[in-house]
Coordinates of C-alpha atoms and ligand atoms in Angstrom, one line a residue:
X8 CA -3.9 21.8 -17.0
X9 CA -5.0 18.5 -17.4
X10 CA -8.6 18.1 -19.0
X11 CA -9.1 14.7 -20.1
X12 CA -11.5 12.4 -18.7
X13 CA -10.3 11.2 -14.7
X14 CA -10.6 8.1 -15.8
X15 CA -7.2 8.6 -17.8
X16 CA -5.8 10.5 -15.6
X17 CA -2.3 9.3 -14.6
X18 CA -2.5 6.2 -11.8
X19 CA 0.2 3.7 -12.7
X20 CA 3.5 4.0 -13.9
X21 CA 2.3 3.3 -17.7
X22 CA 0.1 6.9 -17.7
X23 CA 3.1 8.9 -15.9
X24 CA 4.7 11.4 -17.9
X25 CA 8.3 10.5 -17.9
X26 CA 10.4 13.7 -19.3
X27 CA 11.8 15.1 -16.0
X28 CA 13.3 18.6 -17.6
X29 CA 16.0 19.2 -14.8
X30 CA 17.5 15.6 -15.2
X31 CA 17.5 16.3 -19.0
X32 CA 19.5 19.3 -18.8
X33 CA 21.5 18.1 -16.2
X34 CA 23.1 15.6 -18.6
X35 CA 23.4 18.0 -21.0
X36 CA 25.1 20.2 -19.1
X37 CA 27.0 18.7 -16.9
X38 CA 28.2 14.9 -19.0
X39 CA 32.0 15.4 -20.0
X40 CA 32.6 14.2 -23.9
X41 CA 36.0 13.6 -23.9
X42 CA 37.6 11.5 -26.7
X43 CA 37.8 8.3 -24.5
X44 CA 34.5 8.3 -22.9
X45 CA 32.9 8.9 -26.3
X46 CA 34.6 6.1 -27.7
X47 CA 33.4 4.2 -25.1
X48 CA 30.0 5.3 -25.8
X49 CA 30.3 4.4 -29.1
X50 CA 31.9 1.1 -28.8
X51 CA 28.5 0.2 -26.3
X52 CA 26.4 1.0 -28.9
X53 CA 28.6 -0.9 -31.9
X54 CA 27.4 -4.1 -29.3
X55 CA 24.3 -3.5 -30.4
X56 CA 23.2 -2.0 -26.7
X57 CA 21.1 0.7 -26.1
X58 CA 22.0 4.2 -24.5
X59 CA 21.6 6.0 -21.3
X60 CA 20.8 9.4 -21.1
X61 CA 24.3 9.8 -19.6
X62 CA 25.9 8.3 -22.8
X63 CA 23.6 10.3 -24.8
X64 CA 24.8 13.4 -23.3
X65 CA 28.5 12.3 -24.1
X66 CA 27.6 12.4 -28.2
X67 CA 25.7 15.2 -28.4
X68 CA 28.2 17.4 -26.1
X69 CA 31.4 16.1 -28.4
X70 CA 32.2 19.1 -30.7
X71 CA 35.5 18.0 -31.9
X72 CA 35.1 17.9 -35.6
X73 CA 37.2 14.5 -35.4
X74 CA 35.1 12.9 -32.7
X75 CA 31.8 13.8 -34.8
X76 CA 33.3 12.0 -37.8
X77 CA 33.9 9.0 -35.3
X78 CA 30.3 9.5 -34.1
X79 CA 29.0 8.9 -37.7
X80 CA 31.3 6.4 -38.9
X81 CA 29.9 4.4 -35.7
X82 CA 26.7 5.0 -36.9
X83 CA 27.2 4.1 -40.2
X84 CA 28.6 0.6 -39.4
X85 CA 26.1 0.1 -36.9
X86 CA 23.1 0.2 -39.2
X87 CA 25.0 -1.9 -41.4
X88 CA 25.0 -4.9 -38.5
X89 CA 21.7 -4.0 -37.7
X90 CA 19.6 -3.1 -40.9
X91 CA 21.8 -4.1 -43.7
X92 CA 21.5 -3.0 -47.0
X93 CA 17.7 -3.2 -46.8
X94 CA 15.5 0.1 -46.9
X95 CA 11.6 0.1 -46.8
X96 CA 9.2 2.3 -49.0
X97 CA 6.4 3.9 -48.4
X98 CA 4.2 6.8 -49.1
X99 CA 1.8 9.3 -46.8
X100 CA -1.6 9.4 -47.9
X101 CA -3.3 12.5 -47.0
X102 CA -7.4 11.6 -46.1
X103 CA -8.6 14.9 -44.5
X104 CA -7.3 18.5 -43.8
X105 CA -9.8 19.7 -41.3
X106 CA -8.2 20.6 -37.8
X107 CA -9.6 22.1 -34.8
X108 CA -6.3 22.1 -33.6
X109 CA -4.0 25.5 -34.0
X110 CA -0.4 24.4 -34.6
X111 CA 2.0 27.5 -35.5
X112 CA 3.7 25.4 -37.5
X113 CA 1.2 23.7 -39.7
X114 CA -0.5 24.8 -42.9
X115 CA -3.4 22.7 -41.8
X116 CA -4.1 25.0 -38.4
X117 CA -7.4 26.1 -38.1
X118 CA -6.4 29.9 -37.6
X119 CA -5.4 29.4 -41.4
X120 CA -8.7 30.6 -43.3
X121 CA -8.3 28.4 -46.1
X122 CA -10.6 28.8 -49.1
X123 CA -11.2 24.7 -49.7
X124 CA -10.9 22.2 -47.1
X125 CA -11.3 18.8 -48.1
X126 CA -11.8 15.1 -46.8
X127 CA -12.3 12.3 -49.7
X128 CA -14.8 10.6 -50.3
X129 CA -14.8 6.4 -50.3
X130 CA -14.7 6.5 -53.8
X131 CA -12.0 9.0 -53.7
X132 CA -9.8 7.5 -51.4
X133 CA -9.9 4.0 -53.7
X134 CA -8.8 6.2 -56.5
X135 CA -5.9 7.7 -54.8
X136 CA -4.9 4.3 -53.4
X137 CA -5.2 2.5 -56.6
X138 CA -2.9 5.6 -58.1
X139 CA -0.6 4.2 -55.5
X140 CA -0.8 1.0 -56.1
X141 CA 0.4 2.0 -59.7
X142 CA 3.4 3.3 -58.4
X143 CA 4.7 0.2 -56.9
X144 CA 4.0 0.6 -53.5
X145 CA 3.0 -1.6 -50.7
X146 CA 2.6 1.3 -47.6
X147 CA 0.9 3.7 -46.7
X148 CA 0.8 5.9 -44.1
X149 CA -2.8 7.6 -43.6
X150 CA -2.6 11.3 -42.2
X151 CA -5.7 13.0 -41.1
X152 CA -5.9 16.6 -39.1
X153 CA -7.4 16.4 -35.5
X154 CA -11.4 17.2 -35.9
X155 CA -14.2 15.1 -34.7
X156 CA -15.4 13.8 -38.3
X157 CA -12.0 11.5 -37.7
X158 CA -13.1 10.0 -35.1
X159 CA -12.1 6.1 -34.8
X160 CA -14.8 4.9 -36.4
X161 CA -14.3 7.3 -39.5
X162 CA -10.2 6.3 -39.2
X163 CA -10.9 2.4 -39.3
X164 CA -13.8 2.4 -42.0
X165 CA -10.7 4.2 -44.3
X166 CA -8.1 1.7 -43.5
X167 CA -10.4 -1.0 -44.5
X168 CA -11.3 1.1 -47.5
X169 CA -7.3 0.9 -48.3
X170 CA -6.8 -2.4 -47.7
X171 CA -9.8 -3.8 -49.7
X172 CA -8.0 -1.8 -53.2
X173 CA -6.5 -4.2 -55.7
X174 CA -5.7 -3.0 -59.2
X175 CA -3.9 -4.9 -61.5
X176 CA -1.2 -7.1 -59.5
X177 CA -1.3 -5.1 -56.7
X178 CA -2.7 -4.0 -53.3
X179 CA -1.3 -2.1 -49.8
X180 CA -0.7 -4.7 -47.9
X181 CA 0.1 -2.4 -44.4
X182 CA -1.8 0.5 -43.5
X183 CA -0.1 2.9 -40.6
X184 CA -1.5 5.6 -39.2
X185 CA -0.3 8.9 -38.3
X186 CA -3.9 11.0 -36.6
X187 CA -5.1 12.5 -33.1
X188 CA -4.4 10.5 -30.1
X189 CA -7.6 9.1 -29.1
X190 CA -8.9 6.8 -25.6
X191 CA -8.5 3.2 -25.2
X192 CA -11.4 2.5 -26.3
X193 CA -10.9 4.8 -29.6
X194 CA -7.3 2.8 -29.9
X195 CA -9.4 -0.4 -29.7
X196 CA -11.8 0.4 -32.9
X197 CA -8.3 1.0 -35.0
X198 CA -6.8 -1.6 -33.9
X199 CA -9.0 -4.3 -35.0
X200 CA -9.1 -2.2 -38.6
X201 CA -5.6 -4.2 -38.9
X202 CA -3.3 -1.3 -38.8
X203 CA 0.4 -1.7 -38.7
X204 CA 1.8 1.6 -36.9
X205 CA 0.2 4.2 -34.7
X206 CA 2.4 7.0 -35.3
X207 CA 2.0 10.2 -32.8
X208 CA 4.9 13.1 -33.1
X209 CA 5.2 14.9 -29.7
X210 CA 6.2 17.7 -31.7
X211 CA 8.6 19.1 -28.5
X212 CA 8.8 17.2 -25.4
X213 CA 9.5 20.4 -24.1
X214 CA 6.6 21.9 -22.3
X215 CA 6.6 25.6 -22.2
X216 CA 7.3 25.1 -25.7
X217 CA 4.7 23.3 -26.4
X218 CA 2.0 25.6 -24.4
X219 CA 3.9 28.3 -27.1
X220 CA 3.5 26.5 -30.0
X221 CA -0.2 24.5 -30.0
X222 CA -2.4 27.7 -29.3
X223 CA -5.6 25.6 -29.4
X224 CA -7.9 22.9 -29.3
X225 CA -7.0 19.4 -28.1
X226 CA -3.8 19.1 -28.9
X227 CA -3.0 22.0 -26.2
X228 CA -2.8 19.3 -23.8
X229 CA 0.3 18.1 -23.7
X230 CA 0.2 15.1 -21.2
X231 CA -2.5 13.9 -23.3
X232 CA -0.2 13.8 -26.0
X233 CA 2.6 12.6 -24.0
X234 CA 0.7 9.5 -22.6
X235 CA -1.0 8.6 -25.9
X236 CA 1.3 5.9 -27.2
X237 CA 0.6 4.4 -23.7
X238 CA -2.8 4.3 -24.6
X239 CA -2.5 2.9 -27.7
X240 CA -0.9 -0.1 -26.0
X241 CA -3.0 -0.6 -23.5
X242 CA -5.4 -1.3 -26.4
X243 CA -3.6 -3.8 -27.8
X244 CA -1.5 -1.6 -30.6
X245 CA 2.2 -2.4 -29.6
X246 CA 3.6 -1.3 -32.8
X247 CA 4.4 2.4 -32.2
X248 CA 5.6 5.2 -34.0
X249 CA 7.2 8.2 -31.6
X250 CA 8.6 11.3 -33.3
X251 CA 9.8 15.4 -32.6
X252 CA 9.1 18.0 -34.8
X253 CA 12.9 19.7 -34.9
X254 CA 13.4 23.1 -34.9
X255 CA 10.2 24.3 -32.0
X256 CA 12.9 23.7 -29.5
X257 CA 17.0 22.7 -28.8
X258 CA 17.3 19.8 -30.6
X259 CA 19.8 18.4 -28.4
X260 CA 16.9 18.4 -25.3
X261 CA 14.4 16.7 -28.1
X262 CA 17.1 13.5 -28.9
X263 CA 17.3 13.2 -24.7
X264 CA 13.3 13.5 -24.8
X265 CA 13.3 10.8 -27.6
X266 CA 15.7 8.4 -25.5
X267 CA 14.0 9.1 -22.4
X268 CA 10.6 7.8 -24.6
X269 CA 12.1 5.0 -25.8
X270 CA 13.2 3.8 -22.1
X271 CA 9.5 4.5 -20.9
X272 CA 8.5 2.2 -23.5
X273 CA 11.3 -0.5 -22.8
X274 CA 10.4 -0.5 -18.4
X275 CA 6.8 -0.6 -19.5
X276 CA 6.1 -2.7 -22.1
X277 CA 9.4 -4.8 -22.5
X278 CA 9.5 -3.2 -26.3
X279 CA 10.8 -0.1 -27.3
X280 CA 8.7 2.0 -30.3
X281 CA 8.9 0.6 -33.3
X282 CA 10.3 3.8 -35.3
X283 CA 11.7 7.2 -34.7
X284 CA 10.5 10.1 -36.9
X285 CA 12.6 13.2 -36.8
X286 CA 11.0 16.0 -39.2
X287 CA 12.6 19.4 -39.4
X288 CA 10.5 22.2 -39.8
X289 CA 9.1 23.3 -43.1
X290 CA 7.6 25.9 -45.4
X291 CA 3.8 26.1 -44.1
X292 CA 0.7 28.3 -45.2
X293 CA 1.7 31.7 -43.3
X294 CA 4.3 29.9 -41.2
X295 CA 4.5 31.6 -37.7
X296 CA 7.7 30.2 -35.5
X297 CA 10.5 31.9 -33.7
X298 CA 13.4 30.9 -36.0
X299 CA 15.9 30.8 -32.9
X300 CA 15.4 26.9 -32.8
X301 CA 15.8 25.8 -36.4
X302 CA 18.5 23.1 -36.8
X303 CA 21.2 23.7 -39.6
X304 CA 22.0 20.6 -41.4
X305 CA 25.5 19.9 -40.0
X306 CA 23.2 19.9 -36.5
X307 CA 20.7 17.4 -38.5
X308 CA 23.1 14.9 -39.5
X309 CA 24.9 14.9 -36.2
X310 CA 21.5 14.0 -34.7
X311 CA 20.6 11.8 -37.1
X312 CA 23.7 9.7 -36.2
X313 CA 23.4 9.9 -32.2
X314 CA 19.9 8.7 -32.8
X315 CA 21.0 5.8 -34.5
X316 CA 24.0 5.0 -31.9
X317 CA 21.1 5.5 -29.2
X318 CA 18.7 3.0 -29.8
X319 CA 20.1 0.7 -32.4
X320 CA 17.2 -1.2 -32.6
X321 CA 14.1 1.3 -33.7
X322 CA 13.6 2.1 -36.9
X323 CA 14.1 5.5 -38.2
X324 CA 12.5 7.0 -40.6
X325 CA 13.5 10.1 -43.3
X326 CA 10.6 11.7 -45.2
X327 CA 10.9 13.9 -48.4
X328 CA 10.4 17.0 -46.3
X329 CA 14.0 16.8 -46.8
X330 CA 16.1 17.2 -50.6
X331 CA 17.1 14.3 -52.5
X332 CA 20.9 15.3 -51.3
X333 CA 20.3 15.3 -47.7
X334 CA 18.2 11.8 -47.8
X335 CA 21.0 10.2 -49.9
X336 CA 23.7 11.4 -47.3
X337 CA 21.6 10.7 -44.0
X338 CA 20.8 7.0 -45.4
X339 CA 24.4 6.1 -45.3
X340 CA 24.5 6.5 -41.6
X341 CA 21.1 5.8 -39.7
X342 CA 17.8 5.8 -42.1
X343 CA 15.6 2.4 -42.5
X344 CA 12.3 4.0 -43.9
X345 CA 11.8 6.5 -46.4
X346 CA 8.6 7.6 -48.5
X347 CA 9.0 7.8 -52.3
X348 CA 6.3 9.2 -55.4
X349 CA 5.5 11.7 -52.6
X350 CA 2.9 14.3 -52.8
X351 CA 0.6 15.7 -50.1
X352 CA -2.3 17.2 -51.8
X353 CA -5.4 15.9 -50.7
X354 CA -6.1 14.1 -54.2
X355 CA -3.1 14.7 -55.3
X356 CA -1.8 10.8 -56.6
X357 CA -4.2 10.5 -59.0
X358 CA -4.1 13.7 -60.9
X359 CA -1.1 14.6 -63.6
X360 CA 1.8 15.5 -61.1
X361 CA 2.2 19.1 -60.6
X362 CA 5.8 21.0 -61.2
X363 CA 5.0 23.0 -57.7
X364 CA 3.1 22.4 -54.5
X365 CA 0.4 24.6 -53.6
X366 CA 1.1 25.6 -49.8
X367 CA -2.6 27.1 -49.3
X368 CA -3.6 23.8 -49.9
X369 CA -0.9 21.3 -48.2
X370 CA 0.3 20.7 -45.0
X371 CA 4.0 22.2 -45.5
X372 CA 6.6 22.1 -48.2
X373 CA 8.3 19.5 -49.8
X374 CA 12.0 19.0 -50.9
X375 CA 12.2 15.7 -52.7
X376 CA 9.5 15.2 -55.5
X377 CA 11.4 12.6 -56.9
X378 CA 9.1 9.7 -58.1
X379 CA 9.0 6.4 -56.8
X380 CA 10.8 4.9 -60.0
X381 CA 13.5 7.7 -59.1
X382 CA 14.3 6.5 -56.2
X383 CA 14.4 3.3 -56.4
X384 CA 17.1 4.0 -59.3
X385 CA 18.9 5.7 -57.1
X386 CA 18.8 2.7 -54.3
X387 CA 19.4 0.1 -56.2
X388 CA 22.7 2.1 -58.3
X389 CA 23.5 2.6 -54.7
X390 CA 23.4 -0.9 -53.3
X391 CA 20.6 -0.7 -51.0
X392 CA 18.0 -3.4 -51.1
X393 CA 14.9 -1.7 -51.4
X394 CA 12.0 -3.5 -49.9
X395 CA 8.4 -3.2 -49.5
X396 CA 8.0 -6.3 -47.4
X397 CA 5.5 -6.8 -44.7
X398 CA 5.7 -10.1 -43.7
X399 CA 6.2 -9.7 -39.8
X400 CA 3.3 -7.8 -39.7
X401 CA 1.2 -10.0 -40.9
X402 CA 2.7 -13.5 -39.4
X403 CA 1.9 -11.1 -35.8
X404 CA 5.6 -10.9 -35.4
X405 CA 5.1 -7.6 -33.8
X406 CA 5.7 -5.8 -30.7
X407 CA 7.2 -8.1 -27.9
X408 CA 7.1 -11.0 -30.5
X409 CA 9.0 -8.9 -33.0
X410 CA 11.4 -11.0 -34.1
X411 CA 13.8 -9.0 -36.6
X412 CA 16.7 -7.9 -34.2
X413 CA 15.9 -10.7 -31.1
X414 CA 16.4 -13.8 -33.2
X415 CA 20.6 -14.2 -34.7
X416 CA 20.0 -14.5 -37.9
X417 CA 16.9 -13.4 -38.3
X418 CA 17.5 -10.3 -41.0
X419 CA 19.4 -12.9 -43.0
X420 CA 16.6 -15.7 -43.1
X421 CA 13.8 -13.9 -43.3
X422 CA 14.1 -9.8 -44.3
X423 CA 16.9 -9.9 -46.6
X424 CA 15.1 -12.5 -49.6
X425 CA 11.8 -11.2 -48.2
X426 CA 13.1 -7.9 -49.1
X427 CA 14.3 -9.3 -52.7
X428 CA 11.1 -10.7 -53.3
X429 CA 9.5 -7.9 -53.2
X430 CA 11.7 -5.9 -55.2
X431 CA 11.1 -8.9 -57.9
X432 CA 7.9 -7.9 -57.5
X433 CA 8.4 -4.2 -58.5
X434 CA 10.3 -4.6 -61.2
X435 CA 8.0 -7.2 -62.5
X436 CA 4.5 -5.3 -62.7
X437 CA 6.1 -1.6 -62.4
X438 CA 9.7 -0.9 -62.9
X439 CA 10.8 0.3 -66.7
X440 CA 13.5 -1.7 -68.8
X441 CA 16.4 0.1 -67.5
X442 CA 15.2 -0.2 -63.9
X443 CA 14.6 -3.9 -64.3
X444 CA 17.4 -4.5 -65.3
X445 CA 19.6 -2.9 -62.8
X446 CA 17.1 -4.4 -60.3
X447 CA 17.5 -8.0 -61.4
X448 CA 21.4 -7.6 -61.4
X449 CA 21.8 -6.7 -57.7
X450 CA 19.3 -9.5 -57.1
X451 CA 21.6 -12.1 -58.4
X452 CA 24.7 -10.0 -56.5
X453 CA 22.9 -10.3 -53.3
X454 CA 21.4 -14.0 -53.9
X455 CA 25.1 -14.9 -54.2
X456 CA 26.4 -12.7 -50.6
X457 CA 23.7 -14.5 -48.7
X458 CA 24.5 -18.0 -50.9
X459 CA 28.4 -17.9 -48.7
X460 CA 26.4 -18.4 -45.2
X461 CA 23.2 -20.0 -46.4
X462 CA 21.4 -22.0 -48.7
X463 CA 19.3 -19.9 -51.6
X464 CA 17.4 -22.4 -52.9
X465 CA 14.2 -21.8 -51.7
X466 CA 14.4 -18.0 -52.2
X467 CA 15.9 -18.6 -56.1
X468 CA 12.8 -20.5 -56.5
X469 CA 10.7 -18.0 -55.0
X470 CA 12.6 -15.8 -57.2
X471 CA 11.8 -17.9 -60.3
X472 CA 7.5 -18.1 -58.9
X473 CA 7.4 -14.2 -59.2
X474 CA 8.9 -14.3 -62.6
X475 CA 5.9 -16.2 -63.7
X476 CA 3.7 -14.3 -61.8
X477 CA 3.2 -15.6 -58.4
X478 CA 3.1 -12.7 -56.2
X479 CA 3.0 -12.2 -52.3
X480 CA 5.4 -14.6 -51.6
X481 CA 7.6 -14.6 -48.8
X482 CA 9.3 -16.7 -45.6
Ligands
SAM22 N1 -3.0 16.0 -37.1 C1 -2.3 14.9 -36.6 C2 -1.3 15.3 -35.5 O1 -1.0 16.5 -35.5 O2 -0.8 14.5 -34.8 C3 -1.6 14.3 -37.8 C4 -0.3 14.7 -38.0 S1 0.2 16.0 -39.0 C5 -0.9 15.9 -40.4 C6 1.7 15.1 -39.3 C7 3.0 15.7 -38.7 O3 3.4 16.7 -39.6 C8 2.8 16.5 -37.4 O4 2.8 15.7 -36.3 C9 4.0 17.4 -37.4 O5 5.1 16.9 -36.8 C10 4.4 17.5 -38.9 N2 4.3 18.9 -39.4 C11 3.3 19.8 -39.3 N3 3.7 21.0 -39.8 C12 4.9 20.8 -40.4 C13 5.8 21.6 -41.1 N4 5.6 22.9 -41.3 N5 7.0 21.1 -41.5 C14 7.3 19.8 -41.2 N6 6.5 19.0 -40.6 C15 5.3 19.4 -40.1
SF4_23 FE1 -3.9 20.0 -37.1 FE2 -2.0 18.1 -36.9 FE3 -1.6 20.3 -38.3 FE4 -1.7 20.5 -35.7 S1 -0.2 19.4 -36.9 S2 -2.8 21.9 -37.1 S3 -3.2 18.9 -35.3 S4 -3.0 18.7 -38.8

């Protein structure tokens, strides 16, 4: 089963693949939830520590409807200590659709006989980044299908590509990835492209599943897939990205599997992932799954929340693959990242937006086409912070060194005016009167919450610098 060069093959602890099946579904089946234990549970995690796979088990098996209310009120006040009010942007930026790879679940599979395939050009992939830029936004994820034209070399010339865009004020100042696993060596050429995350879905950690589900090419191999993020880190890319595609398999074994990743990460490398993706299953080109699997929403949001109790320190991330009611309701309680202006046609940003997706051209369906401006309306009427900051990043406060949640105080010193700075920013060169104005009145709100435990003169002046045009500033 395993076909990737011996030289990978497992021989220490950080190439071992670490889901153990039986123990999995030996917590699930066997941990008790009863109403003290998961308050317990939920009173370790409200300290800010993370969870077993024991204490795991005791969320997910607790069915009482008034212990699952207690399970999300935990989480909600929980991302509150951790995260705040602050919520990042971002947007996916498809590159190329060709894929040797034959995912039932994906319109991009290469059993789908599509009549145009496309990869963009250099000059193309400016446009669509300066169409970004226009938005607002600062991130971008690049997705690219798994065929040998993508190889490392192809990946980092892009991301330099990206990052070398400036139109008008603006310019994407992080660049993650979400592509094939590649070698060390292939991990190496990226890294030094200055990407922020290597994000890698392991679709189901469940491997008969998985042998079900990926019906060719590479990504058959599912220890390859498994060990990739180790890879990546060996090459020197500590900022991760793990995720599971909900719905191939029970969802409650998938948040175990997620755990279980995050404590490989932890023993190994003394830092957990950076983020946790959890996409459910959508609308694809001929869409070819057993159904048995699919998670309702009431299962979604109860996930959602365990996640967030599980490892309160990874960021979690909510695309638009989910409606603009769901997001709202699922940010409350556990959500630090979401895209916004989304739109997955290869091409797409740059053209007049289209009323309705075309799924024998995109990866899968949509469910929030809101635009950026849209949701950022809706953020700030809500009280969030949104943010588009990526000053860690690029001071190298990454990985072991990333400071946000080891440092107290950190979120208030640095990400929360960081965070305000670069909504200045927005509502400077791209927001519309209404939105300004909205924006520039929770500034002053928050300015004055953070002005009871800390001194905001630096920040107002920072404040004041954007005004007149400054830009990039932060602490
Ligand atoms: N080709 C790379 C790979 O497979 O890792 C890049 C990722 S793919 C373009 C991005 C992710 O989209 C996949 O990892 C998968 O989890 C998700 N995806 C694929 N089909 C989907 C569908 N029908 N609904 C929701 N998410 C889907
Ligand atoms: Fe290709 Fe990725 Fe889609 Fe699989 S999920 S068919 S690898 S693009």
């Amino acid at each position: 089963m395993i076909y990737y060069p011996q030289q990978y093959r497992i021989k220490d602890r950080r190439m071992q693949p670490f889901i153990d099946p039986g123990e999995i579904w030996d917590y699930i089946n066997n941990t008790r939830a009863d109403k003290a234990l998961v308050r317990e549970v939920i009173r370790a995690s409200l300290d800010k520590k993370r969870l077993s796979l024991e204490e795991t088990a005791v969320l997910l098996n607790a069915t009482d409807p008034d212990l699952i209310e207690e399970i999300k009120e935990g989480a909600r006040t929980l991302k509150e200590k951790v995260y705040g009010e602050r919520i990042v942007l971002f947007a996916p930026l498809y590159v190329g659709d060709l894929c040797t790879n034959n995912c039932q679940y994906c319109g991009f599979r290469s059993s789908n006989k599509k009549t145009k395939r496309l990869t963009l050009s250099s000059e193309e992939l400016l446009t669509e980044t300066k169409a970004l830029i226009d938005q607002g936004h600062k991130r971008l994820i690049l997705v690219y299908g798994e065929h040998p034209k993508y190889s490392p070399e192809f990946i980092a010339e892009t991301v330099k590509i990206v990052y070398s865009a400036k139109h008008n004020k603006g310019e994407i100042r992080r660049v993650n990835i979400n592509a094939a696993p590649f070698d060390i060596p292939g991990f190496r050429t990226i890294k030094d492209a200055g990407i922020g995350t290597y994000q890698i879905f392991q679709e189901t950690y469940h491997e008969p599943t998985y042998a079900k589900v990926h019906l060719g090419g590479v990504k058959r191999n599912y220890e390859w897939r498994l060990t990739s993020l180790d890879r990546a880190q060996e090459a020197g890319i500590d900022d991760v990205g793990i995720g599971a595609l909900f719905g191939l398999y029970d969802w409650r074994f998938e948040v175990m599997s997620l755990v279980r990743h995050v404590n490989h990460f932890e023993a190994v490398y003394n830092v957990g992932p950076h983020t946790i993706s959890f996409p459910r299953i959508q609308n694809a080109m001929s869409l070819d799954i057993d159904k048995t699997n699919i998670v309702k929403d009431e299962e979604f949001i109860r996930l959602v929340a365990i996640l967030r109790l599980a490892v309160p320190y990874t960021g979690m991330i909510l695309t638009a693959r989910e409606p603009a009611h769901t997001r709202s309701q699922i940010l409350r309680f556990g959500v630090s990242q979401i895209d916004g202006g989304t739109n997955l046609e290869l091409g797409g940003y740059s053209k007049e937006r289209k009323p309705d997706q075309d799924l024998s051209i995109e990866q899968f369906q949509i469910n929030d086409t809101r635009s950026l401006n849209e949701i950022m309306d809706e953020l700030i009427k809500s009280g969030y912070i949104p943010s588009f900051c990526t000053a860690c990043y690029r001071l190298g406060r990454t990985g072991e060194h990333f400071m946000e949640f080891s440092v107290p105080g950190f979120i208030k010193r640095y990400c929360s005016p960081n965070a305000l700075l670069t909504l200045a920013e927005y509502l400077e060169d791209y927001a519309p009167e209404e939105t300004k104005n909205a924006g520039y009145k929770l500034i002053e709100d928050k300015v004055k919450d953070l002005s009871k435990t800390q001194k905001t003169d630096k920040l107002k002046e920072k404040i004041q610098q954007v005004k007149q045009g400054k830009r990039d500033l932060y602490f």
